[in-house]
mmCIF file of C-alpha atoms in Angstrom:
data_model
loop_
_atom_site.group_PDB
_atom_site.id
_atom_site.type_symbol
_atom_site.label_atom_id
_atom_site.label_comp_id
_atom_site.label_asym_id
_atom_site.label_seq_id
_atom_site.Cartn_x
_atom_site.Cartn_y
_atom_site.Cartn_z
ATOM 1 C CA GLU A 1 -34.302 25.293 22.854
ATOM 2 C CA ILE A 2 -34.424 25.191 26.648
ATOM 3 C CA VAL A 3 -31.855 22.823 28.160
ATOM 4 C CA LEU A 4 -32.790 21.257 31.494
ATOM 5 C CA THR A 5 -30.080 20.038 33.850
ATOM 6 C CA GLN A 6 -31.102 17.717 36.669
ATOM 7 C CA SER A 7 -29.049 17.074 39.777
ATOM 8 C CA PRO A 8 -27.890 14.934 41.319
ATOM 9 C CA GLY A 9 -27.696 12.135 38.789
ATOM 10 C CA THR A 10 -28.270 9.563 41.505
ATOM 11 C CA LEU A 11 -29.669 9.994 45.011
ATOM 12 C CA SER A 12 -29.075 7.148 47.476
ATOM 13 C CA LEU A 13 -31.489 7.315 50.390
ATOM 14 C CA SER A 14 -33.318 5.098 52.834
ATOM 15 C CA PRO A 15 -37.089 4.711 53.166
ATOM 16 C CA GLY A 16 -38.476 7.439 55.393
ATOM 17 C CA GLU A 17 -35.832 9.977 54.376
ATOM 18 C CA LYS A 18 -36.473 13.189 52.461
ATOM 19 C CA ALA A 19 -35.524 13.476 48.799
ATOM 20 C CA THR A 20 -34.749 16.792 47.134
ATOM 21 C CA LEU A 21 -34.334 16.791 43.348
ATOM 22 C CA SER A 22 -33.235 19.802 41.321
ATOM 23 C CA CYS A 23 -34.008 20.887 37.764
ATOM 24 C CA ARG A 24 -32.294 23.949 36.337
ATOM 25 C CA ALA A 25 -33.284 25.522 33.009
ATOM 26 C CA SER A 26 -30.976 27.334 30.586
ATOM 27 C CA GLN A 27 -33.583 30.124 30.309
ATOM 28 C CA SER A 28 -36.703 31.092 32.182
ATOM 29 C CA VAL A 29 -39.621 28.671 31.852
ATOM 30 C CA ALA A 30 -42.623 30.795 31.007
ATOM 31 C CA ARG A 31 -45.606 30.613 33.345
ATOM 32 C CA ASN A 32 -43.699 27.937 35.299
ATOM 33 C CA TYR A 33 -44.846 25.286 32.834
ATOM 34 C CA LEU A 34 -42.572 22.671 34.370
ATOM 35 C CA ALA A 35 -43.626 19.055 34.886
ATOM 36 C CA TRP A 36 -42.095 16.163 36.817
ATOM 37 C CA TYR A 37 -42.496 12.498 35.866
ATOM 38 C CA GLN A 38 -41.709 9.284 37.705
ATOM 39 C CA GLN A 39 -40.535 6.242 35.743
ATOM 40 C CA LYS A 40 -40.092 2.771 37.185
ATOM 41 C CA PRO A 41 -38.266 -0.038 35.331
ATOM 42 C CA GLY A 42 -40.336 -1.477 32.504
ATOM 43 C CA GLN A 43 -43.065 1.141 32.894
ATOM 44 C CA ALA A 44 -44.108 4.286 31.093
ATOM 45 C CA PRO A 45 -43.472 7.593 32.849
ATOM 46 C CA ARG A 46 -46.194 8.894 35.160
ATOM 47 C CA LEU A 47 -46.998 12.563 35.651
ATOM 48 C CA VAL A 48 -46.306 13.587 39.256
ATOM 49 C CA ILE A 49 -46.259 17.398 39.247
ATOM 50 C CA ASP A 50 -47.615 19.860 36.666
ATOM 51 C CA ASP A 51 -47.164 23.632 36.413
ATOM 52 C CA ALA A 52 -44.217 23.405 38.829
ATOM 53 C CA SER A 53 -46.312 22.777 41.947
ATOM 54 C CA ARG A 54 -49.659 21.128 41.159
ATOM 55 C CA ARG A 55 -49.859 17.450 42.075
ATOM 56 C CA ALA A 56 -51.331 15.261 39.364
ATOM 57 C CA THR A 57 -54.391 13.141 40.013
ATOM 58 C CA GLY A 58 -53.745 10.352 42.494
ATOM 59 C CA ILE A 59 -50.307 11.574 43.581
ATOM 60 C CA PRO A 60 -49.830 11.443 47.375
ATOM 61 C CA ASP A 61 -49.153 14.654 49.270
ATOM 62 C CA ARG A 62 -45.641 13.596 50.261
ATOM 63 C CA PHE A 63 -44.715 14.805 46.738
ATOM 64 C CA SER A 64 -44.379 18.549 46.313
ATOM 65 C CA GLY A 65 -42.978 20.818 43.639
ATOM 66 C CA SER A 66 -41.632 24.321 43.939
ATOM 67 C CA GLY A 67 -39.622 26.899 42.074
ATOM 68 C CA SER A 68 -39.964 29.441 39.321
ATOM 69 C CA GLY A 69 -38.011 30.955 36.465
ATOM 70 C CA THR A 70 -34.990 28.727 35.975
ATOM 71 C CA ASP A 71 -34.794 26.753 39.234
ATOM 72 C CA PHE A 72 -37.254 24.047 40.208
ATOM 73 C CA THR A 73 -37.352 21.407 42.932
ATOM 74 C CA LEU A 74 -39.226 18.162 43.471
ATOM 75 C CA THR A 75 -39.390 17.113 47.115
ATOM 76 C CA ILE A 76 -40.508 13.765 48.464
ATOM 77 C CA SER A 77 -41.009 14.343 52.186
ATOM 78 C CA ARG A 78 -40.720 10.718 53.365
ATOM 79 C CA LEU A 79 -39.665 8.104 50.878
ATOM 80 C CA GLU A 80 -41.869 5.058 50.566
ATOM 81 C CA PRO A 81 -40.551 1.849 48.933
ATOM 82 C CA GLU A 82 -42.637 2.549 45.809
ATOM 83 C CA ASP A 83 -41.001 5.967 45.312
ATOM 84 C CA PHE A 84 -37.625 4.578 44.288
ATOM 85 C CA ALA A 85 -37.505 5.326 40.574
ATOM 86 C CA VAL A 86 -36.099 7.717 37.985
ATOM 87 C CA TYR A 87 -37.566 11.225 37.929
ATOM 88 C CA TYR A 88 -37.539 13.502 34.882
ATOM 89 C CA CYS A 89 -38.411 17.178 34.622
ATOM 90 C CA GLN A 90 -39.904 18.570 31.405
ATOM 91 C CA GLN A 91 -40.466 22.145 30.338
ATOM 92 C CA CYS A 92 -43.813 22.567 28.608
ATOM 93 C CA ALA A 93 -43.589 26.269 27.845
ATOM 94 C CA ASN A 94 -41.671 26.427 24.572
ATOM 95 C CA SER A 95 -41.508 24.123 21.567
ATOM 96 C CA PRO A 96 -39.525 21.943 21.336
ATOM 97 C CA LEU A 97 -40.505 20.566 24.707
ATOM 98 C CA THR A 98 -37.436 19.221 26.453
ATOM 99 C CA PHE A 99 -36.643 16.795 29.263
ATOM 100 C CA GLY A 100 -33.883 16.787 31.788
ATOM 101 C CA GLY A 101 -31.508 13.848 31.917
ATOM 102 C CA GLY A 102 -33.187 12.336 34.973
ATOM 103 C CA THR A 103 -32.393 11.690 38.629
ATOM 104 C CA LYS A 104 -32.370 8.120 39.871
ATOM 105 C CA VAL A 105 -33.571 7.748 43.448
ATOM 106 C CA GLU A 106 -32.177 4.474 44.712
ATOM 107 C CA ILE A 107 -32.324 2.581 47.972
ATOM 108 C CA LYS A 108 -29.253 3.108 50.104
ATOM 109 C CA HIS B 1 -60.163 6.235 32.556
ATOM 110 C CA VAL B 2 -58.185 7.134 29.428
ATOM 111 C CA GLN B 3 -56.091 4.367 27.884
ATOM 112 C CA LEU B 4 -53.612 4.598 25.025
ATOM 113 C CA GLN B 5 -52.229 1.717 22.966
ATOM 114 C CA GLU B 6 -49.463 1.896 20.382
ATOM 115 C CA SER B 7 -49.449 -0.413 17.367
ATOM 116 C CA GLY B 8 -47.242 -0.876 14.330
ATOM 117 C CA PRO B 9 -44.229 -2.781 12.978
ATOM 118 C CA ARG B 10 -41.494 -3.386 15.534
ATOM 119 C CA LEU B 11 -38.572 -4.292 13.256
ATOM 120 C CA LEU B 12 -37.389 -2.064 10.428
ATOM 121 C CA LYS B 13 -34.436 -1.951 8.076
ATOM 122 C CA PRO B 14 -32.355 1.201 7.616
ATOM 123 C CA SER B 15 -33.969 3.727 5.233
ATOM 124 C CA GLU B 16 -37.494 2.367 5.842
ATOM 125 C CA THR B 17 -40.366 4.402 7.320
ATOM 126 C CA LEU B 18 -41.463 3.953 10.916
ATOM 127 C CA SER B 19 -45.256 4.033 11.239
ATOM 128 C CA LEU B 20 -47.004 3.842 14.593
ATOM 129 C CA THR B 21 -50.625 4.399 15.533
ATOM 130 C CA CYS B 22 -51.972 5.240 18.962
ATOM 131 C CA THR B 23 -55.559 4.246 19.725
ATOM 132 C CA VAL B 24 -57.218 6.234 22.494
ATOM 133 C CA SER B 25 -60.068 4.786 24.546
ATOM 134 C CA GLY B 26 -62.063 6.220 27.424
ATOM 135 C CA ASP B 27 -62.221 9.764 26.018
ATOM 136 C CA SER B 28 -62.453 11.586 22.728
ATOM 137 C CA LEU B 29 -59.478 13.273 21.120
ATOM 138 C CA SER B 30 -61.058 16.700 21.269
ATOM 139 C CA SER B 31 -59.501 19.531 23.256
ATOM 140 C CA HIS B 32 -56.357 17.524 23.974
ATOM 141 C CA TYR B 33 -52.765 17.565 22.844
ATOM 142 C CA TRP B 34 -51.470 14.199 21.661
ATOM 143 C CA THR B 35 -47.768 13.545 21.822
ATOM 144 C CA TRP B 36 -45.065 11.123 20.706
ATOM 145 C CA ILE B 37 -42.021 10.614 22.929
ATOM 146 C CA ARG B 38 -39.201 8.122 22.520
ATOM 147 C CA GLN B 39 -36.609 6.564 24.795
ATOM 148 C CA PRO B 40 -33.534 4.746 23.463
ATOM 149 C CA PRO B 41 -32.702 1.630 25.498
ATOM 150 C CA GLY B 42 -31.190 2.630 28.839
ATOM 151 C CA LYS B 43 -31.391 6.359 28.073
ATOM 152 C CA GLY B 44 -33.602 9.348 28.750
ATOM 153 C CA LEU B 45 -36.751 10.745 27.162
ATOM 154 C CA GLU B 46 -36.890 12.660 23.873
ATOM 155 C CA TRP B 47 -39.952 14.634 22.783
ATOM 156 C CA ILE B 48 -40.771 13.997 19.115
ATOM 157 C CA GLY B 49 -43.780 16.267 18.663
ATOM 158 C CA ASN B 50 -47.445 16.808 19.332
ATOM 159 C CA ILE B 51 -50.745 17.479 17.614
ATOM 160 C CA HIS B 52 -53.937 19.153 18.769
ATOM 161 C CA ASP B 53 -57.309 17.835 17.696
ATOM 162 C CA SER B 54 -57.556 21.003 15.592
ATOM 163 C CA GLY B 55 -54.681 19.602 13.522
ATOM 164 C CA ASN B 56 -51.999 22.038 14.684
ATOM 165 C CA THR B 57 -48.642 20.335 15.102
ATOM 166 C CA ASN B 58 -45.306 21.017 16.790
ATOM 167 C CA TYR B 59 -42.166 19.037 16.038
ATOM 168 C CA ASN B 60 -38.705 18.637 17.485
ATOM 169 C CA PRO B 61 -36.385 20.486 15.069
ATOM 170 C CA SER B 62 -33.890 17.619 15.293
ATOM 171 C CA LEU B 63 -36.469 15.336 13.620
ATOM 172 C CA MET B 64 -38.663 17.797 11.761
ATOM 173 C CA SER B 65 -37.363 16.943 8.296
ATOM 174 C CA ARG B 66 -38.353 13.286 8.751
ATOM 175 C CA VAL B 67 -41.439 13.271 10.986
ATOM 176 C CA THR B 68 -45.171 13.633 10.459
ATOM 177 C CA ILE B 69 -47.845 13.396 13.157
ATOM 178 C CA SER B 70 -51.461 13.114 12.064
ATOM 179 C CA ILE B 71 -54.811 12.610 13.730
ATOM 180 C CA ASP B 72 -58.016 10.758 12.809
ATOM 181 C CA THR B 73 -60.772 11.832 15.164
ATOM 182 C CA SER B 74 -63.281 9.450 13.550
ATOM 183 C CA LYS B 75 -61.158 6.491 14.680
ATOM 184 C CA ASN B 76 -59.937 8.097 17.934
ATOM 185 C CA GLN B 77 -56.380 7.575 16.724
ATOM 186 C CA PHE B 78 -53.271 9.604 16.078
ATOM 187 C CA SER B 79 -50.184 8.462 14.205
ATOM 188 C CA LEU B 80 -46.446 8.928 13.816
ATOM 189 C CA LYS B 81 -44.406 8.541 10.647
ATOM 190 C CA LEU B 82 -40.614 8.815 10.700
ATOM 191 C CA ASN B 83 -38.827 8.525 7.375
ATOM 192 C CA SER B 84 -35.380 7.193 6.527
ATOM 193 C CA VAL B 85 -34.758 5.463 9.844
ATOM 194 C CA THR B 86 -31.298 4.458 11.043
ATOM 195 C CA ALA B 87 -30.047 2.458 14.016
ATOM 196 C CA ALA B 88 -30.108 5.709 16.005
ATOM 197 C CA ASP B 89 -33.916 5.623 15.803
ATOM 198 C CA THR B 90 -34.070 2.352 17.751
ATOM 199 C CA ALA B 91 -36.106 3.209 20.833
ATOM 200 C CA LEU B 92 -39.194 2.643 22.915
ATOM 201 C CA TYR B 93 -41.849 4.874 21.361
ATOM 202 C CA TYR B 94 -44.564 6.197 23.656
ATOM 203 C CA CYS B 95 -47.786 7.908 22.722
ATOM 204 C CA ALA B 96 -49.125 10.263 25.356
ATOM 205 C CA GLY B 97 -51.736 12.949 25.850
ATOM 206 C CA GLY B 98 -53.135 15.663 28.033
ATOM 207 C CA LEU B 99 -55.207 18.819 28.165
ATOM 208 C CA GLY B 100 -52.020 20.867 28.011
ATOM 209 C CA TRP B 101 -48.570 20.187 26.648
ATOM 210 C CA SER B 102 -47.618 17.974 29.615
ATOM 211 C CA SER B 103 -48.714 14.341 29.410
ATOM 212 C CA ASP B 104 -51.266 12.949 31.838
ATOM 213 C CA TYR B 105 -51.879 9.756 29.909
ATOM 214 C CA TRP B 106 -49.307 7.367 28.453
ATOM 215 C CA GLY B 107 -49.320 4.220 26.374
ATOM 216 C CA GLN B 108 -47.229 1.261 27.497
ATOM 217 C CA GLY B 109 -44.660 1.923 24.773
ATOM 218 C CA SER B 110 -43.679 0.132 21.586
ATOM 219 C CA LEU B 111 -40.066 -0.980 21.081
ATOM 220 C CA VAL B 112 -38.993 -0.306 17.513
ATOM 221 C CA THR B 113 -35.688 -1.789 16.389
ATOM 222 C CA VAL B 114 -33.846 -0.696 13.257
ATOM 223 C CA SER B 115 -31.410 -3.310 12.015
ATOM 224 C CA SER B 116 -30.184 -4.618 8.705
#
């Protein structure tokens, strides 16, 4: 199975700053079928980015995804208060689908 | 607007069978993949498996010997059964769905506790 490693584990930033989250796969993710989810306390995850770079419906354009093969990045250009949450990457290319361990973006 | 709602027993004893149903409203089940994902308290996400409306299934090998996912298009529902549960199966169980293998739609989650 494909193992996803997310870094850093925690990102401490202030509103207005830029967040850069990394997701590295143990083998190439076919067709860049890599998704990013946002999860806030007490809520279900929400799809943010699909297919490595396509924003999901309703996601603001300050969120962007990039990368291919084994290295992927989620960037939040200017953090808003509602963006502080845990973010998970998921590879959707090979069964079993797998998630990374998550990156917590917290207020500094 | 697609909505998903999990239902089923929340407290189980070791060795019992976990049974959850997800009712989908706002869209039919056709041409979608429907997924079960779980999250132990305070931990990350684990993919359990998915089913297409055609009936094709994929399971996590770590659970494959104990899990069954089924679909009932007439009721707009899909279900999860997990046999021989232990305390390690205590988690928040989410049903989810999408046109591809990623999940656009999520239920609110159902906390299932396994305890003697």
